[in-house]
C-alpha positions as protocol buffer text, in pm:
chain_id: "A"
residue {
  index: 1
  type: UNK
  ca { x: 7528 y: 5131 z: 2605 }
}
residue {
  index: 2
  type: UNK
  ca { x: 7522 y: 4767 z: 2718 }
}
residue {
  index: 3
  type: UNK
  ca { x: 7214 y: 4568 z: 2780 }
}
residue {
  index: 4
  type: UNK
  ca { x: 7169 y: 4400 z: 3132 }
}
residue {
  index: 5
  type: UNK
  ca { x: 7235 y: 4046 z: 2975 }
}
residue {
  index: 6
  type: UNK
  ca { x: 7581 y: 4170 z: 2762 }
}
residue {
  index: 7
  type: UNK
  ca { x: 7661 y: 4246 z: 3126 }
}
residue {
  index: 8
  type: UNK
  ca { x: 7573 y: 3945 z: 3257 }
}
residue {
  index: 9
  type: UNK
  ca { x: 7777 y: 3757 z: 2980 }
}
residue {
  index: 10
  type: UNK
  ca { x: 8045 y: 3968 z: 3051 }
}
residue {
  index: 11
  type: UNK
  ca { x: 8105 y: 3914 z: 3371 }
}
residue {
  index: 12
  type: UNK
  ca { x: 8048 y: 4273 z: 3487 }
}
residue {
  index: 13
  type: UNK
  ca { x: 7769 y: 4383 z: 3730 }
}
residue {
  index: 14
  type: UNK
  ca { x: 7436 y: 4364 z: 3589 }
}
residue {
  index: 15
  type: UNK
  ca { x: 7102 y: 4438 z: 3730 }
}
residue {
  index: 16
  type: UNK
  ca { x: 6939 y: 4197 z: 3894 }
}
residue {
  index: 17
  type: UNK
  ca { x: 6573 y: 4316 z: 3829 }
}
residue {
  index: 18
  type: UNK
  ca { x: 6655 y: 4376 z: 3449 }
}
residue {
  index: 19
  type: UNK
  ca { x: 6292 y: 4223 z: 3239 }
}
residue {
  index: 20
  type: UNK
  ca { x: 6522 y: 4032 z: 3001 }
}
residue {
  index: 21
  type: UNK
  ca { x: 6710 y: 3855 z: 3239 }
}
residue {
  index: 22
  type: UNK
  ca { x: 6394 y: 3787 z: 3406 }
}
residue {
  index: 23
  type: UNK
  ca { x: 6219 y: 3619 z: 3146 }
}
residue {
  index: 24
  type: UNK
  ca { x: 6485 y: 3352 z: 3097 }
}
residue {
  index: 25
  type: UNK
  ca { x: 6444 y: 3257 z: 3454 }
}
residue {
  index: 26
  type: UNK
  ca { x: 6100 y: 3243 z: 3404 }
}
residue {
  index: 27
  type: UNK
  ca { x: 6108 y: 3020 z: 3177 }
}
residue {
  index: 28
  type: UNK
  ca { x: 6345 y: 2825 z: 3361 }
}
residue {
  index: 29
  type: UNK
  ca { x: 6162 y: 2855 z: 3729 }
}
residue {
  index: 30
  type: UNK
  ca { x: 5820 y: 2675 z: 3476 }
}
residue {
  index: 31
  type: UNK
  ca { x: 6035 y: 2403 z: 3331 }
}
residue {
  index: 32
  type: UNK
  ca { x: 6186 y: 2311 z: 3673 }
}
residue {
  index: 33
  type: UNK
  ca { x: 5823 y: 2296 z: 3827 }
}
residue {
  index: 34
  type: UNK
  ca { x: 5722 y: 2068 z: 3547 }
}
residue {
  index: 35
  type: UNK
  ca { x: 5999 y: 1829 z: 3619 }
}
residue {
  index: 36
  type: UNK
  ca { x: 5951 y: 1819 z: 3993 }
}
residue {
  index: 37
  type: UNK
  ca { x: 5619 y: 1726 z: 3969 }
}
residue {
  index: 38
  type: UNK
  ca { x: 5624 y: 1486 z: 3718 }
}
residue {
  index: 39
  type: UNK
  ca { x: 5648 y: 1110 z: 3897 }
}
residue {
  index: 40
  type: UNK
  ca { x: 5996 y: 959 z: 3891 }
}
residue {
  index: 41
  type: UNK
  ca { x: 5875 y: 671 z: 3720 }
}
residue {
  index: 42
  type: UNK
  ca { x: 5844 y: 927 z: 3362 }
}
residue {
  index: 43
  type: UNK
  ca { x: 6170 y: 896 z: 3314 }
}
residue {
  index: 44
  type: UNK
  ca { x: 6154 y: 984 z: 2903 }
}
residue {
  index: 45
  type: UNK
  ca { x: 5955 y: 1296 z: 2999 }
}
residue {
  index: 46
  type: UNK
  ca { x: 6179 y: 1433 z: 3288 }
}
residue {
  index: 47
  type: UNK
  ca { x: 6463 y: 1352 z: 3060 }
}
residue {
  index: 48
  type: UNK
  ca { x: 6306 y: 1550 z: 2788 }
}
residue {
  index: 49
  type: UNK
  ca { x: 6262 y: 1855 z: 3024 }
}
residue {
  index: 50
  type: UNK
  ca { x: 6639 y: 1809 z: 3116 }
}
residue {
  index: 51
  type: UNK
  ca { x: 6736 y: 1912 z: 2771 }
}
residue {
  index: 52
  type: UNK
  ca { x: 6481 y: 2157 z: 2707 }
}
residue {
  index: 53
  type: UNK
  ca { x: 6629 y: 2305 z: 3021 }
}
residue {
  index: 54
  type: UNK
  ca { x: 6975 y: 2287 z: 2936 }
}
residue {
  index: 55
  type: UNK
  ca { x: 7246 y: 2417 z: 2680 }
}
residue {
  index: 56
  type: UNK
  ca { x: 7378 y: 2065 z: 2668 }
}
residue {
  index: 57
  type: UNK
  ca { x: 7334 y: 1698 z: 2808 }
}
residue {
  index: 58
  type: UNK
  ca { x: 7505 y: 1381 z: 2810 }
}
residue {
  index: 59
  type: UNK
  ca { x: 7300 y: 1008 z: 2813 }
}
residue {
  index: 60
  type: UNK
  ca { x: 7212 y: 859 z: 3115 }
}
residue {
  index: 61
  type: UNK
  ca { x: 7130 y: 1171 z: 3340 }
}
residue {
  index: 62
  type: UNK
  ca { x: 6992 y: 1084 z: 3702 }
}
residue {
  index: 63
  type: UNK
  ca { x: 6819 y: 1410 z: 3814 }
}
residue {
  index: 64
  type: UNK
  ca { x: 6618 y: 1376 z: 4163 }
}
residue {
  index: 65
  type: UNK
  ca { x: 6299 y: 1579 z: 4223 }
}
residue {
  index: 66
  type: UNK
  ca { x: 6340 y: 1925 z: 4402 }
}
residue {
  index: 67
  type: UNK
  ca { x: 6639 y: 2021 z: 4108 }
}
residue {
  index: 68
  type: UNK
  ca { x: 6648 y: 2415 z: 4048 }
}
residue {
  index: 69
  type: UNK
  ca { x: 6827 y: 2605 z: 3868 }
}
residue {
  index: 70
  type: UNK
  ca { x: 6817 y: 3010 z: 3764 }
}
residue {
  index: 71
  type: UNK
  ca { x: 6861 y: 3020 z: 3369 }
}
residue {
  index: 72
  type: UNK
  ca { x: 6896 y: 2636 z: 3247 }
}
residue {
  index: 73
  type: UNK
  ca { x: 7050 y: 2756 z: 2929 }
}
residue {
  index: 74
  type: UNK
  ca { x: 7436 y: 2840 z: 3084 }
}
residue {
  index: 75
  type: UNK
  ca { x: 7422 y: 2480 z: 3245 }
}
residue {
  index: 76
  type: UNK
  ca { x: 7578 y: 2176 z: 3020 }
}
residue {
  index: 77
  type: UNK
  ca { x: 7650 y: 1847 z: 3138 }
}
residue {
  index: 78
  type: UNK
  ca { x: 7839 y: 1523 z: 3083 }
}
residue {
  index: 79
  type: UNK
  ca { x: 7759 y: 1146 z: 3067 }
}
residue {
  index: 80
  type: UNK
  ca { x: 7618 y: 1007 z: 3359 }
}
residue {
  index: 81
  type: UNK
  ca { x: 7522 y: 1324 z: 3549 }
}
residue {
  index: 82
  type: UNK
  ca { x: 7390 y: 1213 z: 3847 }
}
residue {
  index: 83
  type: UNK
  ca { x: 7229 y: 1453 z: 4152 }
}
residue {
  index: 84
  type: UNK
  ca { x: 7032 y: 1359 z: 4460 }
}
residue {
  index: 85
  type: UNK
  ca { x: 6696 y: 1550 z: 4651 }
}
residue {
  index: 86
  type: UNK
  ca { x: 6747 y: 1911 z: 4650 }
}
residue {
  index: 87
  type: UNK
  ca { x: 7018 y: 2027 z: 4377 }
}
residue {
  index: 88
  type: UNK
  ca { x: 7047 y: 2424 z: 4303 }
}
residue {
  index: 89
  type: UNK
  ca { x: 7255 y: 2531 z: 4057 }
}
residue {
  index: 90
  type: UNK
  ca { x: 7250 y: 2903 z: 4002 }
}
residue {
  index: 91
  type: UNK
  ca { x: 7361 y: 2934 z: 3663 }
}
residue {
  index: 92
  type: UNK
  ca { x: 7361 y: 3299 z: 3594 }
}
residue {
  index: 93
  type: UNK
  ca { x: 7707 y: 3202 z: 3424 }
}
residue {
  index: 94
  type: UNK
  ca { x: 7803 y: 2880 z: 3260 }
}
residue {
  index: 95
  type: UNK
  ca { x: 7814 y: 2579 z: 3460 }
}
residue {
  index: 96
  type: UNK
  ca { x: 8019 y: 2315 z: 3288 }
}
residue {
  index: 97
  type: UNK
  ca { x: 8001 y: 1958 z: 3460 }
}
residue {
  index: 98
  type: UNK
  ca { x: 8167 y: 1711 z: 3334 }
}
residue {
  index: 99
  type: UNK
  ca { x: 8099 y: 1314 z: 3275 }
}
residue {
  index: 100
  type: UNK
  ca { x: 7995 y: 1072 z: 3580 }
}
residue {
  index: 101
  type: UNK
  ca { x: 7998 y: 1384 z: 3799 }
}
residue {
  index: 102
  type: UNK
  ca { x: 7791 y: 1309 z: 4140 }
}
residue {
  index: 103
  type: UNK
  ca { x: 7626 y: 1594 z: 4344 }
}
residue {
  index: 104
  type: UNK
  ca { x: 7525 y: 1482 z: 4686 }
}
residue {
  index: 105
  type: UNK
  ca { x: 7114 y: 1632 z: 4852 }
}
residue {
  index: 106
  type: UNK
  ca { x: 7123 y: 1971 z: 4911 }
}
residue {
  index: 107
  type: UNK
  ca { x: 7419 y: 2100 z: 4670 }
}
residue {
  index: 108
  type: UNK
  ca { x: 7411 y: 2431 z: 4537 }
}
residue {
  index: 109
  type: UNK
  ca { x: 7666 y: 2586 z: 4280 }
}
residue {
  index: 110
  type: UNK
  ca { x: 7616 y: 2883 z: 4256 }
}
residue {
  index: 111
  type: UNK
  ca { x: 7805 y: 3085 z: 3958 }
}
residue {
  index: 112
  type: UNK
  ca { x: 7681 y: 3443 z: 4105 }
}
residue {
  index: 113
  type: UNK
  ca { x: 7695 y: 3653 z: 4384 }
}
residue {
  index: 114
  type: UNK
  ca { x: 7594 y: 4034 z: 4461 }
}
residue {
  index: 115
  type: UNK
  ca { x: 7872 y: 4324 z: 4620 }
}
residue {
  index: 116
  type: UNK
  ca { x: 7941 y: 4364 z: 4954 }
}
residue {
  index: 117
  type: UNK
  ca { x: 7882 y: 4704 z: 4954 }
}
residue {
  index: 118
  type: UNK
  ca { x: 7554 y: 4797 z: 5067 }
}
residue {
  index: 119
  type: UNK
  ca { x: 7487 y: 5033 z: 4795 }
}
residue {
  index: 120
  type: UNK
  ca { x: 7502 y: 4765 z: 4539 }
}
residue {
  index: 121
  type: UNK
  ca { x: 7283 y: 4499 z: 4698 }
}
residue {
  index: 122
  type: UNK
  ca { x: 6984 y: 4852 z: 4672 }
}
residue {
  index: 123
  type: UNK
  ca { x: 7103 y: 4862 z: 4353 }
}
residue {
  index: 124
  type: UNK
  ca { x: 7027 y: 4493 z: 4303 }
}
residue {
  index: 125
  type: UNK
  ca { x: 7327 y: 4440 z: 4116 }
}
residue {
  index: 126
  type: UNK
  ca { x: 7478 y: 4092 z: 4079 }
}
residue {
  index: 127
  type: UNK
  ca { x: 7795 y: 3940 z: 3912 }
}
residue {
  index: 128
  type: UNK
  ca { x: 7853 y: 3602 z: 3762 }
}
residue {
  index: 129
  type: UNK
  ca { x: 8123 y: 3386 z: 3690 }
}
residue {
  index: 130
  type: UNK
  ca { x: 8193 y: 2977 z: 3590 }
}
residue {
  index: 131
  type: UNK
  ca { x: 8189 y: 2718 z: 3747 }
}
residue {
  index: 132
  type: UNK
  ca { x: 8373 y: 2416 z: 3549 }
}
residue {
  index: 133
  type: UNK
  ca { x: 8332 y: 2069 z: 3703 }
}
residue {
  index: 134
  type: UNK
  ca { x: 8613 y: 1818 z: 3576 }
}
residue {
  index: 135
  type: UNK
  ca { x: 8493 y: 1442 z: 3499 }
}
residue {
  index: 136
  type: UNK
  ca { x: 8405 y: 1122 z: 3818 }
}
residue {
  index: 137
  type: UNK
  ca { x: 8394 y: 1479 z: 4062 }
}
residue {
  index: 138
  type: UNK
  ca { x: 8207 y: 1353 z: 4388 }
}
residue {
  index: 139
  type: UNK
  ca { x: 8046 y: 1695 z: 4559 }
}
residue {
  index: 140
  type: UNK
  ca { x: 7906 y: 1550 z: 4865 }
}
residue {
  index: 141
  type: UNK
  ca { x: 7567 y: 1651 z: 5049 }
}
residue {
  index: 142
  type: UNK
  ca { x: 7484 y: 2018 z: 5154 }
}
residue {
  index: 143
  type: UNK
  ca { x: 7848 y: 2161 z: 5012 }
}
residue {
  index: 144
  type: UNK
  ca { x: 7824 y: 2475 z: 4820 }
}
residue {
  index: 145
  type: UNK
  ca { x: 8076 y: 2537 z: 4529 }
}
residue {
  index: 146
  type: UNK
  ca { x: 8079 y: 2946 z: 4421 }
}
residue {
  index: 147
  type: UNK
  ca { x: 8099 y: 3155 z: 4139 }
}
residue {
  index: 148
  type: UNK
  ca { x: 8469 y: 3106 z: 3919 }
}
residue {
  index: 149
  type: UNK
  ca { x: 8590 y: 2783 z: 4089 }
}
residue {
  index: 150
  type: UNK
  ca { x: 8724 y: 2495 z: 3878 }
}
residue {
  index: 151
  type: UNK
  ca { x: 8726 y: 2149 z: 4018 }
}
residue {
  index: 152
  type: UNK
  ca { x: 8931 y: 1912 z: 3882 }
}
residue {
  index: 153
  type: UNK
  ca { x: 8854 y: 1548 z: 3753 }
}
residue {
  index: 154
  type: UNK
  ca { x: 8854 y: 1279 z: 4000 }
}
residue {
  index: 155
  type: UNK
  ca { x: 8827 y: 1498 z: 4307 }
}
residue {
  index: 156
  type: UNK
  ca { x: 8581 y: 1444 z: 4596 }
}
residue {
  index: 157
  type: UNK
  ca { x: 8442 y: 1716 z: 4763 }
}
residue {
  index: 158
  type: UNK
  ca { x: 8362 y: 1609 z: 5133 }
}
residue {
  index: 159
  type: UNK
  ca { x: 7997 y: 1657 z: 5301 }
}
residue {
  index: 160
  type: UNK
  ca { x: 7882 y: 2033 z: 5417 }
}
residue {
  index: 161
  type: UNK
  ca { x: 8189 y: 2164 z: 5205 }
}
residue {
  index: 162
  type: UNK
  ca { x: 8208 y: 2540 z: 5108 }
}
residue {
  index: 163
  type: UNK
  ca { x: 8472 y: 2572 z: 4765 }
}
residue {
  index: 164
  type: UNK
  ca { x: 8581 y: 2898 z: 4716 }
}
residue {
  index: 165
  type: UNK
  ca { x: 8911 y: 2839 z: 4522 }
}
residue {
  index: 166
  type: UNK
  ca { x: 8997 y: 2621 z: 4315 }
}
residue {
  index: 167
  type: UNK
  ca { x: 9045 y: 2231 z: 4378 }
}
residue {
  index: 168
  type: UNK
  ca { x: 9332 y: 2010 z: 4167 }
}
residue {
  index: 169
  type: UNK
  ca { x: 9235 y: 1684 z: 4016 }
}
residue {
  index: 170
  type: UNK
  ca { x: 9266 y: 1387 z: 4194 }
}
residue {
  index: 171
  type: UNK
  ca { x: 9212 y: 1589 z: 4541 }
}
residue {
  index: 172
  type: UNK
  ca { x: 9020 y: 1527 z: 4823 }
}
residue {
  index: 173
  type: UNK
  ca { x: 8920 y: 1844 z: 4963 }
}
residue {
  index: 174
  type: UNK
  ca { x: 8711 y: 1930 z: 5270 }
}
residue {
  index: 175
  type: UNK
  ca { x: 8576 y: 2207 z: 5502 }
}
residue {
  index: 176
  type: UNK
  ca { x: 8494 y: 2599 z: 5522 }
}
residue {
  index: 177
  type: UNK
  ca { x: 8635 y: 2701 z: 5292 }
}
residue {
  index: 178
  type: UNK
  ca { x: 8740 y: 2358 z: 5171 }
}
residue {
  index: 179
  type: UNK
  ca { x: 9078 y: 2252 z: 5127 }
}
residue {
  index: 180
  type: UNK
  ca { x: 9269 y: 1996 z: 5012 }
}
residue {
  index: 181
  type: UNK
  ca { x: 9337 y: 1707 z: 5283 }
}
residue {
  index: 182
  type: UNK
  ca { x: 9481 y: 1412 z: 5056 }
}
residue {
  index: 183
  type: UNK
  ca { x: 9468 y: 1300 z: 4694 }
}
residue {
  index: 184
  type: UNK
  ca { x: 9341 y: 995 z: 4547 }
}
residue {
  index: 185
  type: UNK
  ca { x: 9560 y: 691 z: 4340 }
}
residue {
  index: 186
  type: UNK
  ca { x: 9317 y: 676 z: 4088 }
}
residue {
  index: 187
  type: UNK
  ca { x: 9525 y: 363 z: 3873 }
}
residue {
  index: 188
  type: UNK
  ca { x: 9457 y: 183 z: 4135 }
}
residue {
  index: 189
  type: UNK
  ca { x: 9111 y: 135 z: 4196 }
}
């Protein structure tokens, strides 16, 4: 019989509640309290926390205070990482960001979601899939990107967005849901 977290990593329905799964995001909820109370002027500190949080970090990351996240470990991230106030990723599956990617205040990706059948949600049962964030994406403030969307490099992401499919590279994609409304020359910037 599978454990909770071979569900989880499987992308099946897991259990929500499950003790394992619970203390990873422990840990995780801990680490992100240290960071947001450290002062913004420890930079070498915060940035150590950053990588004890994650699976993987580029250089130069640019993390502002009230950052949370569910695990830490399924998130990895790029050169240049940069988020504003109030970033939430729930990484309950990988997150993969790539390099210079921006997040505007209030993002959330969130790489999990529960049924829609009532019976389920009493059941606290939840389901994960990626997210995958090409490189120079732009997500701007309070836009929400969910579970098993791809964005594509060089795309912007317009304010108060909700992505629930896909988004090319080089696209500029707004709205709820969002969709694409232009693309971007990027050769000549």
């Amino acid at each position: 019989m599978m454990k909770e977290i071979e569900k989880l990593r499987s992308g099946e329905y897991y259990r929500m509640d499950d003790a394992e799964i619970a203390e990873i995001q422990t840990r995780a909820i801990v680490l992100c309290q240290q960071f947001n109370s450290l002062p913004v002027t420890a930079g070498e500190e915060r940035d150590k926390l950053l990588r004890r949080l994650f699976s993987s970090a580029g250089q130069n990351l640019s993390v502002k205070p009230g950052f949370l996240c569910d695990l830490g470990v399924n998130i990895q991230v790029g050169d240049g990482f940069l988020t504003n106030y109030n970033v939430t990723i729930l990484d309950m599956a990988p997150v993969r960001i790539g390099n210079n990617v921006w997040l505007g205040p209030n993002v959330g990706l969130y790489a999990v979601a529960h049924p829609m059948e009532a019976a389920g949600r009493e059941r606290r049962l939840g389901i994960a899939k990626p997210i995958t964030i090409g490189d120079n994406v732009w997500i701007g403030g309070n836009s929400v990107v969910l579970m098993g969307v791809t964005i594509g490099r060089n795309a912007v992401i317009g304010a108060g967005s909700v992505v629930t499919r896909d988004i090319p590279d080089n696209a500029v994609a707004a709205g709820n849901p969002a969709k694409v409304i232009r693309y971007v020359d990027n050769d000549n910037v």
